[in-house]
mmCIF file of C-alpha atoms and ligand atoms in Angstrom:
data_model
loop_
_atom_site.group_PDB
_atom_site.id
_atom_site.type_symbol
_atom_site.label_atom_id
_atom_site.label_comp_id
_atom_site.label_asym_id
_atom_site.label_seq_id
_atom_site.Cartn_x
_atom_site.Cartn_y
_atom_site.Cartn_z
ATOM 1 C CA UNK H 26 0.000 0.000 0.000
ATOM 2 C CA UNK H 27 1.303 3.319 -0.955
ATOM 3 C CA UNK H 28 0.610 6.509 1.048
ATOM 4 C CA UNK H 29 0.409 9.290 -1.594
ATOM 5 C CA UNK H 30 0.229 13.047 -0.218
ATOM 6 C CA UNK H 31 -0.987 16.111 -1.893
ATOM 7 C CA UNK H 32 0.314 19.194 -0.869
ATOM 8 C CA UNK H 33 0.621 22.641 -1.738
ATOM 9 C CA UNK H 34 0.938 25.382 0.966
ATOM 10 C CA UNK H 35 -0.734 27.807 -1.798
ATOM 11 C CA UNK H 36 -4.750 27.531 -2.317
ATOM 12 C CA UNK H 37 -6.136 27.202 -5.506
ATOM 13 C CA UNK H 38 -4.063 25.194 -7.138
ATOM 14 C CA UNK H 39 -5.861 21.622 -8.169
ATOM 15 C CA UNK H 40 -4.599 19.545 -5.103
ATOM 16 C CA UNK H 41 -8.193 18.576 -4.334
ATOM 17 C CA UNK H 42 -9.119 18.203 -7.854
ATOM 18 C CA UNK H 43 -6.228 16.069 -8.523
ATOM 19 C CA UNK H 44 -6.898 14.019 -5.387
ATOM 20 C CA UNK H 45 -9.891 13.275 -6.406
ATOM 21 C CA UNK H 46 -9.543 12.600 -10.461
ATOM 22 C CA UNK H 47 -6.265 10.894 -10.045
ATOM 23 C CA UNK H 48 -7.738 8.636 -7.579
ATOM 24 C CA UNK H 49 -10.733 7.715 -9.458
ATOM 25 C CA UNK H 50 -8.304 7.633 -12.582
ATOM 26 C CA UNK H 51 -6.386 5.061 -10.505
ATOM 27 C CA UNK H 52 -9.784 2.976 -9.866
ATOM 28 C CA UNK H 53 -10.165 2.673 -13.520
ATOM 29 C CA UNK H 54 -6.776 0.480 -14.075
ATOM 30 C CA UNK H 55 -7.624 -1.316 -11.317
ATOM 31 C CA UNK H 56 -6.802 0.066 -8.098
ATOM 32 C CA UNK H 57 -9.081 0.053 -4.265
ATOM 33 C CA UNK H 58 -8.644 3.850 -3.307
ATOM 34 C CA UNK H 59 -9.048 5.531 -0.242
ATOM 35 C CA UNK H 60 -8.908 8.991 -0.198
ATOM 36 C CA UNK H 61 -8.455 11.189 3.338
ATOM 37 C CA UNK H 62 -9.739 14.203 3.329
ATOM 38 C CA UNK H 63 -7.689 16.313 5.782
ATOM 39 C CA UNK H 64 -8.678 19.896 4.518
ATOM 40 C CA UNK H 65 -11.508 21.878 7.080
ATOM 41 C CA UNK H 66 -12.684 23.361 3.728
ATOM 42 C CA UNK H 67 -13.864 19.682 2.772
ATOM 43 C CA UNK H 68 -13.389 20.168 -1.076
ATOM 44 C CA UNK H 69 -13.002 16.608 -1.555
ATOM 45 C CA UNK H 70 -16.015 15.141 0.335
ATOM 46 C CA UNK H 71 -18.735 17.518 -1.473
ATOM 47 C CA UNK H 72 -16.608 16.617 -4.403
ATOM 48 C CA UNK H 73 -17.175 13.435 -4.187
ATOM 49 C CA UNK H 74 -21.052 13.605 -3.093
ATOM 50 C CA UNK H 75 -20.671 12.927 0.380
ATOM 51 C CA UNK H 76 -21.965 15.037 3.412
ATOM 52 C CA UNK H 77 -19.982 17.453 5.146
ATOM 53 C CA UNK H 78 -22.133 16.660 8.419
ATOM 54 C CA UNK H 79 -20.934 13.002 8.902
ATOM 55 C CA UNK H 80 -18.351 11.962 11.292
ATOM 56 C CA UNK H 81 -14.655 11.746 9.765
ATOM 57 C CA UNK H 82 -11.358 12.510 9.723
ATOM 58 C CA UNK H 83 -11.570 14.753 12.902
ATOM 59 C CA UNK H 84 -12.825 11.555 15.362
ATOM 60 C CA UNK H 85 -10.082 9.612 13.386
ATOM 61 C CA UNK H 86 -6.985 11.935 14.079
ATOM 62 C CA UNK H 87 -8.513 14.126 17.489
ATOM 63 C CA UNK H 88 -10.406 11.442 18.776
ATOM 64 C CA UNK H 89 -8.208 8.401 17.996
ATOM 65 C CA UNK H 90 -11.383 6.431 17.031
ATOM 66 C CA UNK H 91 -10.637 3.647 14.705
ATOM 67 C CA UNK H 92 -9.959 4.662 10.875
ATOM 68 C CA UNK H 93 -12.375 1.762 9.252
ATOM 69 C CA UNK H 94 -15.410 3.035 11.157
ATOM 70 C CA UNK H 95 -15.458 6.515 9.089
ATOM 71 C CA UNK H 96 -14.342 5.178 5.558
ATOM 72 C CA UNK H 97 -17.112 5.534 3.195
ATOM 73 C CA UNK H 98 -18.239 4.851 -0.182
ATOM 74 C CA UNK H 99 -18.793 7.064 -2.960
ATOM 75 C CA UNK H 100 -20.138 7.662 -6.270
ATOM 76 C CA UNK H 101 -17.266 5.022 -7.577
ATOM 77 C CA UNK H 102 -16.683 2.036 -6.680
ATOM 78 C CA UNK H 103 -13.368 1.332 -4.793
ATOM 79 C CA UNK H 104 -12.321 4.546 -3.863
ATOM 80 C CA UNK H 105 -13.445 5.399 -0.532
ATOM 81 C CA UNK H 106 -13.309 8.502 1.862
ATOM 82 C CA UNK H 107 -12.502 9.452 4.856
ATOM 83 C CA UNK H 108 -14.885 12.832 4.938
ATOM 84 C CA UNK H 109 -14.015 15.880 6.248
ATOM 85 C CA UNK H 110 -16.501 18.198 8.069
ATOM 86 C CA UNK H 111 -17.572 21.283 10.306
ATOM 87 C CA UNK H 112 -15.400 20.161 13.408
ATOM 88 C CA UNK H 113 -12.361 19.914 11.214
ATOM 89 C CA UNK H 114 -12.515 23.791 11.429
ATOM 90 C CA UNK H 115 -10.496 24.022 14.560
ATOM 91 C CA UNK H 116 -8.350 20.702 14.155
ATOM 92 C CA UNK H 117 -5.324 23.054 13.555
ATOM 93 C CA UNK H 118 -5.348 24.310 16.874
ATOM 94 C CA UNK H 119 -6.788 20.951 18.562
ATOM 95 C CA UNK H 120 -4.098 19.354 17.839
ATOM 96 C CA UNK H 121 -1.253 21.137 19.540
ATOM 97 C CA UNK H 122 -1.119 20.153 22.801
ATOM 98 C CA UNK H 123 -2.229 16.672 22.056
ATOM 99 C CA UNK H 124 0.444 13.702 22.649
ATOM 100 C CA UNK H 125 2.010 13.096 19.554
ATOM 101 C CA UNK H 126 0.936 15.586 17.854
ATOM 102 C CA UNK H 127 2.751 14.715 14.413
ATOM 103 C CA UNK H 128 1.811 11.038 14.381
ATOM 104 C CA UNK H 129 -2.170 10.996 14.910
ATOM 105 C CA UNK H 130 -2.753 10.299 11.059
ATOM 106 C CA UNK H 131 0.158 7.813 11.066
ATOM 107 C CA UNK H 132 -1.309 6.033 13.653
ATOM 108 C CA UNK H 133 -4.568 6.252 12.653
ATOM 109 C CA UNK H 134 -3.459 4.811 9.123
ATOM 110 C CA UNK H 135 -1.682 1.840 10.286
ATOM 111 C CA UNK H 136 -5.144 0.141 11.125
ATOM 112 C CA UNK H 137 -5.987 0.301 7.508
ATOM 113 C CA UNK H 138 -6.426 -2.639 4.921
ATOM 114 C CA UNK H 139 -7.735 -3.781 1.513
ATOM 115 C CA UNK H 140 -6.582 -0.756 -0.504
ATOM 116 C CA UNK H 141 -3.705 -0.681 -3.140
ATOM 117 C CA UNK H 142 -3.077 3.651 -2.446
ATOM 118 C CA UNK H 143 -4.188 5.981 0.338
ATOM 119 C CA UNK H 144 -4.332 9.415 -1.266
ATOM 120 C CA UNK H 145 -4.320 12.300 1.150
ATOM 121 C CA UNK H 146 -5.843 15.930 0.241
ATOM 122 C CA UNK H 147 -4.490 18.667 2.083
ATOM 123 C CA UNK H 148 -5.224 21.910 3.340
ATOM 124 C CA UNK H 149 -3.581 24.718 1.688
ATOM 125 C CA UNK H 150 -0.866 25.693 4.759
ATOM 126 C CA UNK H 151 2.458 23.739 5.907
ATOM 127 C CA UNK H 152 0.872 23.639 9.651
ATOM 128 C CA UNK H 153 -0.107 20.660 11.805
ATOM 129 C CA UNK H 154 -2.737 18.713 9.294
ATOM 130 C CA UNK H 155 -0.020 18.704 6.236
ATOM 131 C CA UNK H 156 2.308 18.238 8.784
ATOM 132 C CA UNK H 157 0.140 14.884 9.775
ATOM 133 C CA UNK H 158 0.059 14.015 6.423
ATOM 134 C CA UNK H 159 3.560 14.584 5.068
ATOM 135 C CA UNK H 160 4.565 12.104 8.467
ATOM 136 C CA UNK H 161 2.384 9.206 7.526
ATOM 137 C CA UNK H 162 3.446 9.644 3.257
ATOM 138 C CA UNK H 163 5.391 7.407 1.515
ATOM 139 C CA UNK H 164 5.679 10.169 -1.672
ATOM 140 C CA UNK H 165 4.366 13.858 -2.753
ATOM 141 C CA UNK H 166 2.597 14.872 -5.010
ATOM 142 C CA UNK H 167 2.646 18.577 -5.604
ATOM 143 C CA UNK H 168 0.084 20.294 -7.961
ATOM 144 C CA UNK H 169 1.274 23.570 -9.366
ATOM 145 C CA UNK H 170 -0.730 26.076 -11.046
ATOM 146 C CA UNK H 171 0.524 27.818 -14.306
ATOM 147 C CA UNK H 172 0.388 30.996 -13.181
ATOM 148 C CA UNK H 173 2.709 33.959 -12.230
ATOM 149 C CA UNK H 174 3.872 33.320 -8.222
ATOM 150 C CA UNK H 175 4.102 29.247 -9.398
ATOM 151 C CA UNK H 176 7.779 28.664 -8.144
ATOM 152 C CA UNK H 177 6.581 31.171 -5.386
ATOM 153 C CA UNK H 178 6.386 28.739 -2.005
ATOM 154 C CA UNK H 179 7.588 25.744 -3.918
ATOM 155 C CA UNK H 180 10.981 25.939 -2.475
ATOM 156 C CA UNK H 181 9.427 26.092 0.886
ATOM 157 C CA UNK H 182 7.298 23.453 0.254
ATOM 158 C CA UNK H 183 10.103 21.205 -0.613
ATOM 159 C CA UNK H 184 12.135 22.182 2.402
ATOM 160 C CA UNK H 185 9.393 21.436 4.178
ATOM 161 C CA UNK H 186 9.489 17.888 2.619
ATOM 162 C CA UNK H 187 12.910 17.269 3.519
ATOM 163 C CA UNK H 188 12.631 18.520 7.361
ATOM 164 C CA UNK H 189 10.094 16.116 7.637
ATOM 165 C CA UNK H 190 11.929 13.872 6.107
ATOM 166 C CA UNK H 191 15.332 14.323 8.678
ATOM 167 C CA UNK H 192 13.336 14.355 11.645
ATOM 168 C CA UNK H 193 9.651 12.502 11.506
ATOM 169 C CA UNK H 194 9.785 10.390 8.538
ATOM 170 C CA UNK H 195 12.358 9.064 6.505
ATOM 171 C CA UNK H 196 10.604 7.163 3.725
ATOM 172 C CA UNK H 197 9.182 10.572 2.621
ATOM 173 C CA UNK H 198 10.087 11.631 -0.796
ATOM 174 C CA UNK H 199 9.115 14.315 -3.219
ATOM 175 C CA UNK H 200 7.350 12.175 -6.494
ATOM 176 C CA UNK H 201 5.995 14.748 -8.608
ATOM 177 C CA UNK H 202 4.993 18.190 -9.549
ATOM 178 C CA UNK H 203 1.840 18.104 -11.571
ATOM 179 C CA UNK H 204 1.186 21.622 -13.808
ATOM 180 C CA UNK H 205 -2.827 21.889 -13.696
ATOM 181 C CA UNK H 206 -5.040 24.337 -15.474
ATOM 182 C CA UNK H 207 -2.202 24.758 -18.653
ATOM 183 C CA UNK H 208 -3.948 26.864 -20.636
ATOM 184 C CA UNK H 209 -1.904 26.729 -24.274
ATOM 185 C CA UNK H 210 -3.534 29.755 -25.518
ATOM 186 C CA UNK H 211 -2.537 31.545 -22.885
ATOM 187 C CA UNK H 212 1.692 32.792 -23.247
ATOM 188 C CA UNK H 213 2.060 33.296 -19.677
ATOM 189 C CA UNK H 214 1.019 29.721 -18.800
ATOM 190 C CA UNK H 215 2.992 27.997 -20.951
ATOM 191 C CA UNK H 216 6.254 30.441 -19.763
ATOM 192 C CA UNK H 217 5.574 29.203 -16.213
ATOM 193 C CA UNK H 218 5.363 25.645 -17.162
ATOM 194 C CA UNK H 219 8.720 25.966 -18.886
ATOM 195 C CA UNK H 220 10.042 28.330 -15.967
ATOM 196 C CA UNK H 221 8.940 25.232 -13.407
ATOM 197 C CA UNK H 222 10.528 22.608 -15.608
ATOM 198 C CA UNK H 223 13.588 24.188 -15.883
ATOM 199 C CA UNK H 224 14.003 24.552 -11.754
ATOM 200 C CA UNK H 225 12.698 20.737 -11.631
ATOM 201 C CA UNK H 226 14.037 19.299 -14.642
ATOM 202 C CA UNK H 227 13.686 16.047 -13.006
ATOM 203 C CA UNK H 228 10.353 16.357 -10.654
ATOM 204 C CA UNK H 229 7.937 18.029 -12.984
ATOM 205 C CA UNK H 230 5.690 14.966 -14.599
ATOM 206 C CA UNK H 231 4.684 15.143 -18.428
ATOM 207 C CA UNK H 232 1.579 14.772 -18.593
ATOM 208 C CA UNK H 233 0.129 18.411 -17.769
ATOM 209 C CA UNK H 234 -3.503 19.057 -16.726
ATOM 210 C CA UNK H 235 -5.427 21.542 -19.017
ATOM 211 C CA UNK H 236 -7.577 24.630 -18.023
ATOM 212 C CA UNK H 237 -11.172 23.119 -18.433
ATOM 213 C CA UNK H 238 -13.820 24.044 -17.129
ATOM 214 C CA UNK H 239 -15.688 20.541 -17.187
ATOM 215 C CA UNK H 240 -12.937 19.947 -14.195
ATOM 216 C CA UNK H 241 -14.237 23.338 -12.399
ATOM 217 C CA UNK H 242 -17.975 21.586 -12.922
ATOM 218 C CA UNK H 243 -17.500 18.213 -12.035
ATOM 219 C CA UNK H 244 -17.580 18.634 -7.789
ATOM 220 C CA UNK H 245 -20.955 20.094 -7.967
ATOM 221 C CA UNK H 246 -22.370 16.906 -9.688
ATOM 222 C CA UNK H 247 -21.118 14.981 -6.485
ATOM 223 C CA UNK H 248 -18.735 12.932 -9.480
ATOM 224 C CA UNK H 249 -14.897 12.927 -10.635
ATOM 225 C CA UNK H 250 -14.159 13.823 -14.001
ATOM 226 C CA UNK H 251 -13.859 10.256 -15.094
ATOM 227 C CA UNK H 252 -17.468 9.856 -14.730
ATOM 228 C CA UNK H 253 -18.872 13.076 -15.093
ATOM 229 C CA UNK H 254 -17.364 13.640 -19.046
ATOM 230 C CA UNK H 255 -15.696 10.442 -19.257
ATOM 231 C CA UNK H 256 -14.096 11.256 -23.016
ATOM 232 C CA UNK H 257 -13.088 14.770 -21.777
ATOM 233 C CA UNK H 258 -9.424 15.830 -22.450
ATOM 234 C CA UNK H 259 -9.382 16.442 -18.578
ATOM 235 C CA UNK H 260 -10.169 13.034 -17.754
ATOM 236 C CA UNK H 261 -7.773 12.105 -20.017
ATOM 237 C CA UNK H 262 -4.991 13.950 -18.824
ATOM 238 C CA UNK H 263 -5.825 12.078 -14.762
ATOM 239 C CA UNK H 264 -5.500 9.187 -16.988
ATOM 240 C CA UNK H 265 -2.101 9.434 -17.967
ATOM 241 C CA UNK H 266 -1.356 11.295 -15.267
ATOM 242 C CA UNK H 267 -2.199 7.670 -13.314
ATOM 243 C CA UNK H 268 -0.256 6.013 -15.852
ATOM 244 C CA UNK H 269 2.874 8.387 -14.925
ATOM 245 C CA UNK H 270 2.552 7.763 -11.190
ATOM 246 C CA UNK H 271 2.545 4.089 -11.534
ATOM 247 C CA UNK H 272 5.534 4.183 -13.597
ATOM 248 C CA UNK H 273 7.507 6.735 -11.237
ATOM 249 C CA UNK H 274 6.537 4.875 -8.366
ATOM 250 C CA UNK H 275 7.538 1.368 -9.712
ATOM 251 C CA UNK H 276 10.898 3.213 -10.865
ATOM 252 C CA UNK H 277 11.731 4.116 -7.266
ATOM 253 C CA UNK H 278 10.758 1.208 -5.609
ATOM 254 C CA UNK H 279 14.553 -0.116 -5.497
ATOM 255 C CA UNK H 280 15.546 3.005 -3.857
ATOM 256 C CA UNK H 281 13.216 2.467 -1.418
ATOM 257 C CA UNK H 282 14.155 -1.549 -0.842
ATOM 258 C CA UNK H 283 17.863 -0.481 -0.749
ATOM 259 C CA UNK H 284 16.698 1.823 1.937
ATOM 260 C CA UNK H 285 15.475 -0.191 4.445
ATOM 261 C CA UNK H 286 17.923 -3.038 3.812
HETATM 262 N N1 LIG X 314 -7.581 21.998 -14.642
HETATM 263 C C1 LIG X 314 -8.555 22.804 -14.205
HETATM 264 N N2 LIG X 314 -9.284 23.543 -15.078
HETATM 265 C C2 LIG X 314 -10.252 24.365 -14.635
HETATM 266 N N3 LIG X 314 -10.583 24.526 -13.350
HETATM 267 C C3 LIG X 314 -9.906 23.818 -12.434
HETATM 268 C C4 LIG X 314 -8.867 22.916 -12.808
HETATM 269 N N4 LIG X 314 -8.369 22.346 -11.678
HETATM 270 C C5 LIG X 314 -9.071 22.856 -10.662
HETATM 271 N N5 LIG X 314 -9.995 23.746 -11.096
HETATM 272 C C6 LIG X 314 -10.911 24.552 -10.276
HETATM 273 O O1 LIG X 314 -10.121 25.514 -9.588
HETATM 274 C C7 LIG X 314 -10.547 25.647 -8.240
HETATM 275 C C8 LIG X 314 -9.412 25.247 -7.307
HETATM 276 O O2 LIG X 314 -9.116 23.868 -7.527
HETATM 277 P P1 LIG X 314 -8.936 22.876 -6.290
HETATM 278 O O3 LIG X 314 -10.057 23.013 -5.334
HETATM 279 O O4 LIG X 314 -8.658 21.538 -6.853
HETATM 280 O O5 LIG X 314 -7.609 23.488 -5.670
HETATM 281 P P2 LIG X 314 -7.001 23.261 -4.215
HETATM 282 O O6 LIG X 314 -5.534 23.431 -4.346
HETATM 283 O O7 LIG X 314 -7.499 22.005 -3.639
HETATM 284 O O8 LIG X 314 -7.636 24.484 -3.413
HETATM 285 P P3 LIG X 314 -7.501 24.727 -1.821
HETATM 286 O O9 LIG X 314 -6.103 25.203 -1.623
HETATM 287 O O10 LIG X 314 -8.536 25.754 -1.509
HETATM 288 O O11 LIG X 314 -7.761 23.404 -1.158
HETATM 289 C C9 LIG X 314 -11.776 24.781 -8.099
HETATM 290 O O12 LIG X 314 -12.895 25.562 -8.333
HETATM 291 C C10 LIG X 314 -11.607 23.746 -9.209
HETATM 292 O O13 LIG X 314 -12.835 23.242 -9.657
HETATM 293 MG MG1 LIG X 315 -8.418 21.638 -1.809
#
């Protein structure tokens, strides 16, 4: 089971949307999904059709109640969620002086079973809930808008990555920066994908997600872009984009083996 964060410290930027559209992607070739939904703004939950009201996340990581009791279905089968809800507003602060504070999604993960990838949305800050998830990750995956300010807070980010890395986690590694809403009409956007690749020759995946706005439609039909416009160039795009991920994450697999020898 792989533990696949998405982060970005900026808001706006597709991390839910890719959550959710590379996950149910991922169900197509195959794959039993579970997404977390650690954002208080609970994007991927209404995304995905599911209340906002139910228990979640918050009795999983706060509470320490057991993981499986909260994982539900959704409009596709095999890729769960953990919801996110209204008590997730103050989780942030909850969770500061509680033992452990770092570990309560690690913890809470370990319990899990039956899935092939846990995919974990965050909320757009580097404070205790990305924190949480970057210490429980096996790999990042960092969406990145193509827009002016895109390589602004991406070197933090990735210093972020590595702290955790040195002193809460050391399987944690960067995978992939994702360019979402390329628009290749637009000058600008295609400068900053080039201006992103060149800084992350290495890190920045092929496929690119386009500016659609079937993707900016899609959450309010409860659905992921894979089954609300199935032949859409967007839902496309999450497929290959599931195809790369595979691919990069069978590729470092010896790296991580050699690791832990
Ligand atoms: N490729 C795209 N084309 C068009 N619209 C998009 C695309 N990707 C995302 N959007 C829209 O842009 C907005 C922001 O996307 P999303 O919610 O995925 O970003 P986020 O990084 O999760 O935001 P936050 O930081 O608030 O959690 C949403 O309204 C979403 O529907
Ligand atoms: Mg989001």
């Amino acid at each position: 089971m792989t533990f696949l964060v998405v982060a970005n410290q900026k808001g706006g930027v597709g991390k839910t949307t890719t959550a959710i559209s590379l996950g149910a992607a991922m169900v197509e070739r195959g794959s039993r999904i579970l997404l977390i939904d650690l954002d208080p703004q609970a994007n991927a939950t209404s995304g995905l059709g599911v209340s906002k009201s139910r228990d979640g996340v918050y009795s999983v990581i706060v509470k320490e109640q057991p993981i499986a009791q909260y994982a539900v279905k959704t409009s596709v089968a095999n890729l769960d969620l953990v919801p996110s809800g209204a008590d997730m507003a103050g989780a942030e602060v909850e969770l500061v002086p509680l033992m452990a504070r770092e570990f309560r999604l690690r913890r809470a993960l370990k319990e899990v079973a039956g899935y092939d990838m846990v995919i974990i949305d965050c909320p757009p800050s580097l404070g205790l809930l990305t924190v949480n998830a970057l210490a429980a990750g096996d790999v990042v995956l960092v969406p990145v808008q193509c827009e002016y300010y895109a390589l602004e807070g991406l070197a933090q980010l990735l210093e972020t990555i590595g702290a955790v890395r040195e002193r809460l986690n050391e399987r944690l590694d960067a995978l992939a920066i994702v360019l979402t809403m390329e628009d290749r009409r637009n000058r600008l956007s295609m400068e900053v994908a080039e201006e992103v690749r060149k800084h992350f020759p290495q890190l920045v995946a092929h496929t690119h997600i386009p500016r659609t706005v079937r993707l900016a439609e899609a959450p309010s039909h409860g659905k992921p872009i894979t089954l609300y416009d199935p032949a859409s160039r967007a839902a496309e795009a999450y497929r290959e984009l599931a195809r790369e991920i595979e691919s990069r994450l069978r590729s470092r697999q010896p790296i991580a083996l050699a690791g832990s020898a």
